[in-house]
Amino acid sequence: MPSARDRVLDAYETLLIEHGGAAVTLDAVAAAAGVSKGGLLYHFASKEALAAGLLDRLRERSAADAEAIRSAPEGAVAYYVRTSAPGGASPGGLTRTYLAVLRLADTTAAKQAVRDALARVDADGYAALLDELGDPVLAWLAQLVGDGLYLRTLTGTPLPPGLSVDDLLERMRELARRG
């Protein structure tokens, strides 16, 4: 069973995703988490502290995902692309937390902290891809492909008919071999 702190962060993520940052109140988060407002305030003394807690969660999940990218049996590029594609969310909740933070980015006073946390996620993924590919341009291209797929995931846009992630990965491998 998740701790009260994790339940609060889970509820905060859900409310951000469903309603956006402007609509989220501490009372709503406490109710959704099944804790008293005092219980919420014990863990997060303010709305800013709650946002900071979510950014900490994002950084933790990003670091864990970067390790998963590096240790994926299928390779870093395949893992990154597959987990970015619609229906392929990365384990550990990074996708959900990332989406919640995106919803938070427009409404928080800590916009720079949100941008910094999102930049850390990008840097973690890029570094893991670079470890496998050894070429900064290829690592960036692989990241951009994953980012495009991730955008489709966030918007609910399916892949083009008749194409699959396997097709995409195969073509990417062919292009990388040509150098």
PDB file of C-alpha atoms in Angstrom:
ATOM      1  CA  MET A   1       0.000   0.000   0.000  1.00  0.00           C
ATOM      2  CA  PRO A   2       1.416   3.398  -0.944  1.00  0.00           C
ATOM      3  CA  SER A   3       2.373   5.812   1.812  1.00  0.00           C
ATOM      4  CA  ALA A   4       0.172   8.839   2.527  1.00  0.00           C
ATOM      5  CA  ARG A   5       2.791  11.024   0.831  1.00  0.00           C
ATOM      6  CA  ASP A   6       2.669   8.897  -2.322  1.00  0.00           C
ATOM      7  CA  ARG A   7      -1.146   8.877  -2.266  1.00  0.00           C
ATOM      8  CA  VAL A   8      -1.101  12.675  -2.104  1.00  0.00           C
ATOM      9  CA  LEU A   9       1.303  12.884  -5.055  1.00  0.00           C
ATOM     10  CA  ASP A  10      -0.745  10.312  -6.994  1.00  0.00           C
ATOM     11  CA  ALA A  11      -3.909  12.328  -6.380  1.00  0.00           C
ATOM     12  CA  TYR A  12      -2.150  15.546  -7.363  1.00  0.00           C
ATOM     13  CA  GLU A  13      -0.985  13.961 -10.630  1.00  0.00           C
ATOM     14  CA  THR A  14      -4.505  12.758 -11.413  1.00  0.00           C
ATOM     15  CA  LEU A  15      -6.073  16.136 -10.719  1.00  0.00           C
ATOM     16  CA  LEU A  16      -3.447  17.966 -12.781  1.00  0.00           C
ATOM     17  CA  ILE A  17      -3.947  15.605 -15.712  1.00  0.00           C
ATOM     18  CA  GLU A  18      -7.739  15.746 -15.544  1.00  0.00           C
ATOM     19  CA  HIS A  19      -8.286  19.424 -14.679  1.00  0.00           C
ATOM     20  CA  GLY A  20      -5.048  21.395 -15.138  1.00  0.00           C
ATOM     21  CA  GLY A  21      -3.063  23.259 -12.534  1.00  0.00           C
ATOM     22  CA  ALA A  22      -5.367  26.253 -12.123  1.00  0.00           C
ATOM     23  CA  ALA A  23      -8.254  24.058 -10.994  1.00  0.00           C
ATOM     24  CA  VAL A  24      -6.307  22.064  -8.388  1.00  0.00           C
ATOM     25  CA  THR A  25      -6.683  23.057  -4.739  1.00  0.00           C
ATOM     26  CA  LEU A  26      -5.146  21.585  -1.615  1.00  0.00           C
ATOM     27  CA  ASP A  27      -8.644  20.593  -0.446  1.00  0.00           C
ATOM     28  CA  ALA A  28      -9.252  18.724  -3.712  1.00  0.00           C
ATOM     29  CA  VAL A  29      -5.903  16.930  -3.461  1.00  0.00           C
ATOM     30  CA  ALA A  30      -6.554  15.909   0.156  1.00  0.00           C
ATOM     31  CA  ALA A  31     -10.024  14.589  -0.718  1.00  0.00           C
ATOM     32  CA  ALA A  32      -8.756  12.671  -3.751  1.00  0.00           C
ATOM     33  CA  ALA A  33      -5.910  11.168  -1.698  1.00  0.00           C
ATOM     34  CA  GLY A  34      -8.215  10.156   1.129  1.00  0.00           C
ATOM     35  CA  VAL A  35      -6.306  12.173   3.719  1.00  0.00           C
ATOM     36  CA  SER A  36      -7.270  15.126   5.861  1.00  0.00           C
ATOM     37  CA  LYS A  37      -6.063  18.563   4.851  1.00  0.00           C
ATOM     38  CA  GLY A  38      -3.845  18.456   7.944  1.00  0.00           C
ATOM     39  CA  GLY A  39      -2.410  15.163   6.705  1.00  0.00           C
ATOM     40  CA  LEU A  40      -1.638  16.736   3.361  1.00  0.00           C
ATOM     41  CA  LEU A  41      -0.071  19.782   5.037  1.00  0.00           C
ATOM     42  CA  TYR A  42       2.096  17.473   7.160  1.00  0.00           C
ATOM     43  CA  HIS A  43       3.795  16.279   3.969  1.00  0.00           C
ATOM     44  CA  PHE A  44       3.433  19.434   1.848  1.00  0.00           C
ATOM     45  CA  ALA A  45       3.048  22.722   3.726  1.00  0.00           C
ATOM     46  CA  SER A  46       1.804  24.640   0.678  1.00  0.00           C
ATOM     47  CA  LYS A  47       0.776  24.311  -2.938  1.00  0.00           C
ATOM     48  CA  GLU A  48       4.349  25.294  -3.872  1.00  0.00           C
ATOM     49  CA  ALA A  49       5.736  22.510  -1.685  1.00  0.00           C
ATOM     50  CA  LEU A  50       3.352  20.061  -3.363  1.00  0.00           C
ATOM     51  CA  ALA A  51       4.601  21.190  -6.793  1.00  0.00           C
ATOM     52  CA  ALA A  52       8.206  20.828  -5.579  1.00  0.00           C
ATOM     53  CA  GLY A  53       7.388  17.303  -4.369  1.00  0.00           C
ATOM     54  CA  LEU A  54       6.036  16.431  -7.796  1.00  0.00           C
ATOM     55  CA  LEU A  55       9.201  17.779  -9.445  1.00  0.00           C
ATOM     56  CA  ASP A  56      11.308  15.666  -7.066  1.00  0.00           C
ATOM     57  CA  ARG A  57       9.232  12.633  -8.055  1.00  0.00           C
ATOM     58  CA  LEU A  58       9.789  13.438 -11.732  1.00  0.00           C
ATOM     59  CA  ARG A  59      13.563  13.633 -11.253  1.00  0.00           C
ATOM     60  CA  GLU A  60      13.610  10.353  -9.280  1.00  0.00           C
ATOM     61  CA  ARG A  61      11.522   8.552 -11.887  1.00  0.00           C
ATOM     62  CA  SER A  62      13.641   9.981 -14.703  1.00  0.00           C
ATOM     63  CA  ALA A  63      16.847   8.714 -13.096  1.00  0.00           C
ATOM     64  CA  ALA A  64      15.282   5.257 -12.643  1.00  0.00           C
ATOM     65  CA  ASP A  65      14.074   5.272 -16.249  1.00  0.00           C
ATOM     66  CA  ALA A  66      17.553   6.245 -17.501  1.00  0.00           C
ATOM     67  CA  GLU A  67      18.927   3.186 -15.715  1.00  0.00           C
ATOM     68  CA  ALA A  68      16.196   1.045 -17.301  1.00  0.00           C
ATOM     69  CA  ILE A  69      17.133   2.476 -20.711  1.00  0.00           C
ATOM     70  CA  ARG A  70      20.777   1.579 -20.167  1.00  0.00           C
ATOM     71  CA  SER A  71      20.035  -1.970 -18.975  1.00  0.00           C
ATOM     72  CA  ALA A  72      17.256  -2.850 -21.420  1.00  0.00           C
ATOM     73  CA  PRO A  73      17.960  -6.234 -23.029  1.00  0.00           C
ATOM     74  CA  GLU A  74      16.716  -4.944 -26.411  1.00  0.00           C
ATOM     75  CA  GLY A  75      19.030  -1.921 -26.264  1.00  0.00           C
ATOM     76  CA  ALA A  76      18.619   1.700 -25.282  1.00  0.00           C
ATOM     77  CA  VAL A  77      17.151   2.948 -28.571  1.00  0.00           C
ATOM     78  CA  ALA A  78      14.531   0.209 -28.813  1.00  0.00           C
ATOM     79  CA  TYR A  79      13.521   0.703 -25.183  1.00  0.00           C
ATOM     80  CA  TYR A  80      13.295   4.494 -25.566  1.00  0.00           C
ATOM     81  CA  VAL A  81      11.252   4.318 -28.766  1.00  0.00           C
ATOM     82  CA  ARG A  82       8.934   1.532 -27.549  1.00  0.00           C
ATOM     83  CA  THR A  83       8.185   3.226 -24.225  1.00  0.00           C
ATOM     84  CA  SER A  84       7.542   6.521 -26.005  1.00  0.00           C
ATOM     85  CA  ALA A  85       5.039   5.075 -28.482  1.00  0.00           C
ATOM     86  CA  PRO A  86       1.292   5.014 -27.843  1.00  0.00           C
ATOM     87  CA  GLY A  87       0.513   2.168 -25.449  1.00  0.00           C
ATOM     88  CA  GLY A  88       4.141   1.759 -24.422  1.00  0.00           C
ATOM     89  CA  ALA A  89       4.474   3.889 -21.281  1.00  0.00           C
ATOM     90  CA  SER A  90       7.682   3.389 -19.353  1.00  0.00           C
ATOM     91  CA  PRO A  91       7.432   1.362 -16.166  1.00  0.00           C
ATOM     92  CA  GLY A  92       7.715   3.254 -12.909  1.00  0.00           C
ATOM     93  CA  GLY A  93       5.182   5.960 -13.662  1.00  0.00           C
ATOM     94  CA  LEU A  94       7.467   8.419 -15.469  1.00  0.00           C
ATOM     95  CA  THR A  95       4.995   9.000 -18.314  1.00  0.00           C
ATOM     96  CA  ARG A  96       2.163   9.922 -15.970  1.00  0.00           C
ATOM     97  CA  THR A  97       4.335  12.168 -13.799  1.00  0.00           C
ATOM     98  CA  TYR A  98       5.757  13.892 -16.888  1.00  0.00           C
ATOM     99  CA  LEU A  99       2.260  14.619 -18.177  1.00  0.00           C
ATOM    100  CA  ALA A 100       1.191  16.031 -14.795  1.00  0.00           C
ATOM    101  CA  VAL A 101       4.256  18.274 -14.704  1.00  0.00           C
ATOM    102  CA  LEU A 102       3.467  19.521 -18.202  1.00  0.00           C
ATOM    103  CA  ARG A 103       0.019  20.509 -16.944  1.00  0.00           C
ATOM    104  CA  LEU A 104       1.662  22.241 -14.001  1.00  0.00           C
ATOM    105  CA  ALA A 105       4.078  24.208 -16.191  1.00  0.00           C
ATOM    106  CA  ASP A 106       1.541  26.823 -17.254  1.00  0.00           C
ATOM    107  CA  THR A 107       0.164  27.624 -13.825  1.00  0.00           C
ATOM    108  CA  THR A 108       2.926  27.463 -11.272  1.00  0.00           C
ATOM    109  CA  ALA A 109       4.952  30.358  -9.981  1.00  0.00           C
ATOM    110  CA  ALA A 110       7.955  28.043 -10.196  1.00  0.00           C
ATOM    111  CA  LYS A 111       8.002  27.892 -14.000  1.00  0.00           C
ATOM    112  CA  GLN A 112      11.794  27.816 -14.087  1.00  0.00           C
ATOM    113  CA  ALA A 113      11.883  24.878 -11.661  1.00  0.00           C
ATOM    114  CA  VAL A 114       9.436  23.013 -13.930  1.00  0.00           C
ATOM    115  CA  ARG A 115      11.554  23.787 -16.997  1.00  0.00           C
ATOM    116  CA  ASP A 116      14.698  22.656 -15.158  1.00  0.00           C
ATOM    117  CA  ALA A 117      13.075  19.364 -14.116  1.00  0.00           C
ATOM    118  CA  LEU A 118      11.861  18.686 -17.667  1.00  0.00           C
ATOM    119  CA  ALA A 119      15.345  19.494 -18.990  1.00  0.00           C
ATOM    120  CA  ARG A 120      16.770  16.944 -16.521  1.00  0.00           C
ATOM    121  CA  VAL A 121      14.438  14.274 -17.915  1.00  0.00           C
ATOM    122  CA  ASP A 122      15.595  15.072 -21.445  1.00  0.00           C
ATOM    123  CA  ALA A 123      19.253  15.035 -20.383  1.00  0.00           C
ATOM    124  CA  ASP A 124      18.853  11.656 -18.640  1.00  0.00           C
ATOM    125  CA  GLY A 125      17.318  10.075 -21.738  1.00  0.00           C
ATOM    126  CA  TYR A 126      19.868  11.631 -24.088  1.00  0.00           C
ATOM    127  CA  ALA A 127      22.806  10.460 -21.953  1.00  0.00           C
ATOM    128  CA  ALA A 128      21.474   6.895 -21.890  1.00  0.00           C
ATOM    129  CA  LEU A 129      20.991   6.895 -25.675  1.00  0.00           C
ATOM    130  CA  LEU A 130      24.452   8.383 -26.203  1.00  0.00           C
ATOM    131  CA  ASP A 131      25.960   5.605 -24.067  1.00  0.00           C
ATOM    132  CA  GLU A 132      24.641   3.048 -26.574  1.00  0.00           C
ATOM    133  CA  LEU A 133      25.088   4.953 -29.827  1.00  0.00           C
ATOM    134  CA  GLY A 134      28.301   6.851 -29.142  1.00  0.00           C
ATOM    135  CA  ASP A 135      27.306   9.504 -31.691  1.00  0.00           C
ATOM    136  CA  PRO A 136      25.701  12.714 -30.384  1.00  0.00           C
ATOM    137  CA  VAL A 137      23.710  13.329 -33.573  1.00  0.00           C
ATOM    138  CA  LEU A 138      22.313   9.782 -33.695  1.00  0.00           C
ATOM    139  CA  ALA A 139      21.473   9.950 -29.976  1.00  0.00           C
ATOM    140  CA  TRP A 140      19.627  13.220 -30.506  1.00  0.00           C
ATOM    141  CA  LEU A 141      17.770  11.849 -33.547  1.00  0.00           C
ATOM    142  CA  ALA A 142      16.705   8.784 -31.544  1.00  0.00           C
ATOM    143  CA  GLN A 143      15.529  11.088 -28.760  1.00  0.00           C
ATOM    144  CA  LEU A 144      13.572  13.249 -31.202  1.00  0.00           C
ATOM    145  CA  VAL A 145      11.861  10.163 -32.645  1.00  0.00           C
ATOM    146  CA  GLY A 146      10.945   9.089 -29.121  1.00  0.00           C
ATOM    147  CA  ASP A 147       9.732  12.610 -28.310  1.00  0.00           C
ATOM    148  CA  GLY A 148       7.486  12.597 -31.377  1.00  0.00           C
ATOM    149  CA  LEU A 149       6.035   9.246 -30.380  1.00  0.00           C
ATOM    150  CA  TYR A 150       5.600  10.499 -26.841  1.00  0.00           C
ATOM    151  CA  LEU A 151       3.624  13.465 -28.137  1.00  0.00           C
ATOM    152  CA  ARG A 152       1.333  11.009 -29.934  1.00  0.00           C
ATOM    153  CA  THR A 153       0.932   9.148 -26.647  1.00  0.00           C
ATOM    154  CA  LEU A 154       0.027  12.331 -24.776  1.00  0.00           C
ATOM    155  CA  THR A 155      -2.465  13.456 -27.408  1.00  0.00           C
ATOM    156  CA  GLY A 156      -3.939  10.011 -28.055  1.00  0.00           C
ATOM    157  CA  THR A 157      -2.917  10.093 -31.717  1.00  0.00           C
ATOM    158  CA  PRO A 158      -2.407   6.592 -33.122  1.00  0.00           C
ATOM    159  CA  LEU A 159       0.474   5.535 -35.311  1.00  0.00           C
ATOM    160  CA  PRO A 160      -0.155   5.803 -39.056  1.00  0.00           C
ATOM    161  CA  PRO A 161      -2.121   2.842 -40.436  1.00  0.00           C
ATOM    162  CA  GLY A 162       0.051  -0.052 -41.488  1.00  0.00           C
ATOM    163  CA  LEU A 163       3.134   1.150 -39.600  1.00  0.00           C
ATOM    164  CA  SER A 164       4.498  -0.170 -36.344  1.00  0.00           C
ATOM    165  CA  VAL A 165       7.201   0.659 -33.859  1.00  0.00           C
ATOM    166  CA  ASP A 166       9.061  -2.422 -35.126  1.00  0.00           C
ATOM    167  CA  ASP A 167       9.031  -0.919 -38.665  1.00  0.00           C
ATOM    168  CA  LEU A 168      10.376   2.338 -37.290  1.00  0.00           C
ATOM    169  CA  LEU A 169      13.125   0.663 -35.280  1.00  0.00           C
ATOM    170  CA  GLU A 170      14.206  -1.464 -38.245  1.00  0.00           C
ATOM    171  CA  ARG A 171      14.508   1.580 -40.505  1.00  0.00           C
ATOM    172  CA  MET A 172      16.396   3.465 -37.780  1.00  0.00           C
ATOM    173  CA  ARG A 173      18.837   0.538 -37.494  1.00  0.00           C
ATOM    174  CA  GLU A 174      19.344   0.508 -41.279  1.00  0.00           C
ATOM    175  CA  LEU A 175      20.102   4.228 -41.321  1.00  0.00           C
ATOM    176  CA  ALA A 176      22.485   3.942 -38.374  1.00  0.00           C
ATOM    177  CA  ARG A 177      24.393   1.119 -40.112  1.00  0.00           C
ATOM    178  CA  ARG A 178      24.841   3.273 -43.217  1.00  0.00           C
ATOM    179  CA  GLY A 179      26.410   5.919 -40.959  1.00  0.00           C
TER     180      GLY A 179
END
